[in-house]
Short mmCIF file of C-alpha atoms in Angstrom, two decimals:
data_model
loop_
_atom_site.label_atom_id
_atom_site.label_comp_id
_atom_site.label_asym_id
_atom_site.label_seq_id
_atom_site.Cartn_x
_atom_site.Cartn_y
_atom_site.Cartn_z
CA UNK A 177 118.18 121.46 97.40
CA UNK A 178 121.26 123.69 97.70
CA UNK A 179 124.45 122.88 99.58
CA UNK A 180 126.74 125.53 101.05
CA UNK A 181 130.14 125.33 102.71
CA UNK A 182 130.80 127.56 105.70
CA UNK A 183 131.56 131.15 104.61
CA UNK A 184 130.64 130.72 101.02
CA UNK A 185 127.15 132.16 101.20
CA UNK A 186 124.38 131.18 98.87
CA UNK A 187 125.25 129.87 95.45
CA UNK A 188 123.32 128.39 92.63
CA UNK A 189 123.05 124.64 92.24
CA UNK A 190 124.25 123.91 88.73
CA UNK A 191 125.73 121.15 86.71
CA UNK A 192 129.38 121.70 85.74
CA UNK A 193 129.67 118.72 83.46
CA UNK A 194 127.66 115.69 82.40
CA UNK A 195 128.45 112.19 83.36
CA UNK A 196 129.19 110.05 80.23
CA UNK A 197 128.37 106.80 81.97
CA UNK A 198 124.80 105.81 82.92
CA UNK A 199 123.92 104.42 86.28
CA UNK A 200 121.90 101.23 86.16
CA UNK A 201 120.25 99.49 89.06
CA UNK A 202 116.96 97.90 89.79
CA UNK A 203 114.58 98.98 92.52
CA UNK A 204 110.85 98.43 93.36
CA UNK A 205 109.77 96.51 90.24
CA UNK A 206 106.45 95.70 91.79
CA UNK A 207 105.55 99.17 93.08
CA UNK A 208 104.03 101.96 91.04
CA UNK A 209 102.53 105.32 91.96
CA UNK A 210 99.30 106.44 90.37
CA UNK A 211 100.09 110.13 90.83
CA UNK A 212 103.25 112.17 90.80
CA UNK A 213 103.69 114.97 93.33
CA UNK A 214 106.02 117.89 92.83
CA UNK A 215 109.18 117.95 94.85
CA UNK A 216 112.82 118.80 94.45
CA UNK A 217 115.57 116.24 93.90
CA UNK A 218 119.20 116.95 92.91
CA UNK A 219 120.04 116.16 89.32
CA UNK A 220 121.43 112.66 89.42
CA UNK A 221 124.28 113.29 86.99
CA UNK A 222 125.79 115.93 89.29
CA UNK A 223 125.49 113.70 92.32
CA UNK A 224 127.30 110.92 90.58
CA UNK A 225 130.06 113.28 89.41
CA UNK A 226 130.68 114.39 92.95
CA UNK A 227 130.18 110.95 94.44
CA UNK A 228 132.56 109.18 92.04
CA UNK A 229 135.39 111.34 93.29
CA UNK A 230 134.32 110.99 96.91
CA UNK A 231 134.10 107.24 96.90
CA UNK A 232 137.52 106.70 95.33
CA UNK A 233 139.14 107.40 98.69
CA UNK A 234 138.64 105.37 101.85
CA UNK A 235 137.34 107.63 104.65
CA UNK A 236 136.20 107.08 108.18
CA UNK A 237 136.00 110.77 108.97
CA UNK A 238 132.51 111.59 110.22
CA UNK A 239 130.46 114.20 108.37
CA UNK A 240 128.77 117.08 110.15
CA UNK A 241 125.52 117.41 108.25
CA UNK A 242 123.19 120.31 109.07
CA UNK A 243 119.65 120.86 107.78
CA UNK A 244 118.69 124.55 107.70
CA UNK A 245 114.96 124.89 107.40
CA UNK A 246 113.74 128.44 106.91
CA UNK A 247 111.30 130.53 104.94
CA UNK A 248 113.05 133.84 104.40
CA UNK A 249 113.58 135.31 107.85
CA UNK A 250 111.15 132.76 109.43
CA UNK A 251 112.93 129.89 111.15
CA UNK A 252 110.88 126.75 110.75
CA UNK A 253 111.15 124.99 114.07
CA UNK A 254 109.59 121.75 115.17
CA UNK A 255 109.98 120.04 111.77
CA UNK A 256 110.97 116.37 111.96
CA UNK A 257 113.45 114.97 109.49
CA UNK A 258 114.45 111.33 109.02
CA UNK A 259 117.69 110.18 107.34
CA UNK A 260 117.94 106.80 105.70
CA UNK A 261 121.36 105.36 104.66
CA UNK A 262 120.33 103.66 101.43
CA UNK A 263 123.74 102.65 100.08
CA UNK A 264 127.16 103.63 98.78
CA UNK A 265 128.74 104.30 95.44
CA UNK A 266 131.54 102.10 94.24
CA UNK A 267 134.58 102.99 92.10
CA UNK A 268 132.59 102.14 88.95
CA UNK A 269 130.01 104.84 89.81
CA UNK A 270 127.38 102.27 90.65
CA UNK A 271 124.99 102.65 93.54
CA UNK A 272 125.26 99.64 95.81
CA UNK A 273 122.04 99.54 97.88
CA UNK A 274 121.78 98.41 101.50
CA UNK A 275 119.31 95.89 102.77
CA UNK A 276 116.28 96.12 102.74
CA UNK A 277 116.38 98.50 99.76
CA UNK A 278 118.32 96.03 97.62
CA UNK A 279 115.48 93.50 97.79
CA UNK A 280 113.18 95.71 95.67
CA UNK A 281 115.00 96.50 92.42
CA UNK A 282 113.81 98.69 89.57
CA UNK A 283 115.47 99.44 86.20
CA UNK A 284 116.30 103.12 85.83
CA UNK A 285 118.81 102.89 83.04
CA UNK A 286 119.15 106.27 81.40
CA UNK A 287 116.58 107.76 83.75
CA UNK A 288 116.01 111.45 83.60
CA UNK A 289 114.69 113.92 86.18
CA UNK A 290 111.02 112.78 85.92
CA UNK A 291 111.97 109.12 86.43
CA UNK A 292 114.11 110.05 89.45
CA UNK A 293 111.24 112.13 90.87
CA UNK A 294 108.96 109.13 90.57
CA UNK A 295 111.65 106.90 92.06
CA UNK A 296 112.00 109.15 95.10
CA UNK A 297 108.22 109.19 95.57
CA UNK A 298 108.17 105.40 95.34
CA UNK A 299 111.02 105.24 97.85
CA UNK A 300 109.26 107.51 100.23
CA UNK A 301 106.01 105.47 99.84
CA UNK A 302 107.93 102.24 100.44
CA UNK A 303 109.68 103.55 103.56
CA UNK A 304 106.50 104.92 104.98
CA UNK A 305 104.42 101.88 104.25
CA UNK A 306 107.07 99.49 105.59
CA UNK A 307 107.68 101.54 108.73
CA UNK A 308 111.44 101.37 108.26
CA UNK A 309 113.59 102.71 111.06
CA UNK A 310 115.65 105.78 110.03
CA UNK A 311 119.38 105.77 110.49
CA UNK A 312 119.08 109.20 112.06
CA UNK A 313 116.15 111.44 112.95
CA UNK A 314 115.48 114.69 114.83
CA UNK A 315 113.46 117.93 115.04
CA UNK A 316 114.58 121.40 114.01
CA UNK A 317 115.29 123.83 116.87
CA UNK A 318 114.21 127.40 117.42
CA UNK A 319 116.80 128.46 114.87
CA UNK A 320 115.38 126.10 112.25
CA UNK A 321 118.50 123.94 112.28
CA UNK A 322 119.11 120.26 112.86
CA UNK A 323 122.53 118.73 112.92
CA UNK A 324 123.74 115.16 112.57
CA UNK A 325 127.10 113.43 112.78
CA UNK A 326 126.99 110.72 110.12
CA UNK A 327 129.18 108.26 108.29
CA UNK A 328 130.02 108.38 104.64
CA UNK A 329 127.20 107.19 102.35
CA UNK A 330 124.19 107.93 100.23
CA UNK A 331 121.26 109.20 102.24
CA UNK A 332 117.56 109.71 101.48
CA UNK A 333 115.93 112.36 103.63
CA UNK A 334 112.23 112.71 104.43
CA UNK A 335 110.77 115.73 106.20
CA UNK A 336 107.35 115.63 107.84
CA UNK A 337 104.74 118.34 107.33
CA UNK A 338 104.73 121.09 109.91
CA UNK A 339 102.26 123.94 110.57
CA UNK A 340 103.66 127.26 111.69
CA UNK A 341 101.58 130.39 112.16
CA UNK A 342 98.68 128.91 110.27
CA UNK A 343 100.80 127.83 107.27
CA UNK A 344 101.48 124.19 106.52
CA UNK A 345 104.92 123.46 105.11
CA UNK A 346 105.30 120.31 103.00
CA UNK A 347 108.92 119.31 102.59
CA UNK A 348 110.31 117.75 99.45
CA UNK A 349 112.30 114.54 100.02
CA UNK A 350 115.86 114.54 98.67
CA UNK A 351 119.07 112.57 98.22
CA UNK A 352 122.53 113.55 99.48
CA UNK A 353 126.00 112.08 99.11
CA UNK A 354 128.25 112.58 102.13
CA UNK A 355 130.88 113.84 102.28
CA UNK A 356 130.40 116.36 99.41
CA UNK A 357 133.09 116.75 96.83
CA UNK A 358 133.96 120.27 95.68
CA UNK A 359 135.27 120.00 92.15
CA UNK A 360 136.44 123.61 92.13
CA UNK A 361 138.74 123.28 95.15
CA UNK A 362 139.31 119.51 94.73
CA UNK A 363 138.47 119.06 98.42
CA UNK A 364 136.12 116.84 100.38
CA UNK A 365 133.64 118.79 102.54
CA UNK A 366 132.91 117.23 105.91
CA UNK A 367 130.70 120.14 106.98
CA UNK A 368 127.68 120.14 104.72
CA UNK A 369 124.60 122.31 104.90
CA UNK A 370 121.30 121.40 103.26
CA UNK A 371 118.41 123.76 102.60
CA UNK A 372 115.25 121.66 101.92
CA UNK A 373 112.70 122.93 99.44
CA UNK A 374 109.07 123.05 100.40
CA UNK A 375 105.59 124.20 99.44
CA UNK A 376 103.24 126.30 101.52
CA UNK A 377 99.59 125.61 102.10
CA UNK A 378 97.44 128.32 103.66
CA UNK A 379 93.91 127.70 105.01
CA UNK A 380 91.12 129.45 103.12
CA UNK A 381 90.18 132.89 104.40
CA UNK A 382 86.69 134.03 105.45
CA UNK A 383 83.77 131.94 106.57
CA UNK A 384 83.27 128.46 105.32
CA UNK A 385 79.69 127.12 104.93
CA UNK A 386 79.34 123.42 105.67
CA UNK A 387 76.07 121.59 104.94
CA UNK A 388 75.33 118.40 106.75
CA UNK A 389 72.67 115.98 105.61
CA UNK A 390 71.29 113.31 107.85
CA UNK A 391 69.90 110.22 106.34
CA UNK A 392 67.44 108.27 108.49
CA UNK A 393 66.25 104.78 107.69
CA UNK A 394 62.72 104.18 108.89
CA UNK A 395 61.29 100.68 109.03
CA UNK A 396 57.52 100.21 109.26
CA UNK A 397 56.31 96.90 110.63
CA UNK A 398 54.05 94.94 108.35
CA UNK A 399 50.42 94.88 109.40
CA UNK A 400 48.48 91.66 108.91
CA UNK A 401 44.72 92.05 108.75
CA UNK A 402 42.75 89.60 110.81
#
């Protein structure tokens, strides 16, 4: 997931420094996933670095958050995205979860990228299974863009699969802190662009042979000799 500010163009998503403190909170102790799918999530240390600065100031200014969904020059329209406000970060750099997320804690003290990947999958599974109502949702337009006006907070974003020109796009869920803090300019960005990562699935080419077997149960009546 890469964020850009207007006029900056594309830039690499990298960590400028490491956070000396560790974030600790509990979430989903009873839930586990048997398999781990590949998807992209921001490195949590960088998010907390940016968020710690952002949440030190009170702000009621709305954030213009835009999802840009494209595959090269192909604009991926008709893709549905759901935004869930899962909490906020306090001045101690601790994530304070909203209800109902706070009711299912898990200990991720010192968690690395793999643990956060599993956490995001668990979160997605919980949201889907519990049929939680998103804070915001919408569908990308013909230009592959979808814009929201949102309040400050920590958001978890889920994109549904979409098929375009015979190719299925599977979107990776991701976290975002809004507004975004730019450590270089020491400014808060209230116009944020997100470029979701995805995987492509193409149908097999050529003819596919399908064999169908029919199983018939035949019952013969018993014959009693007289």
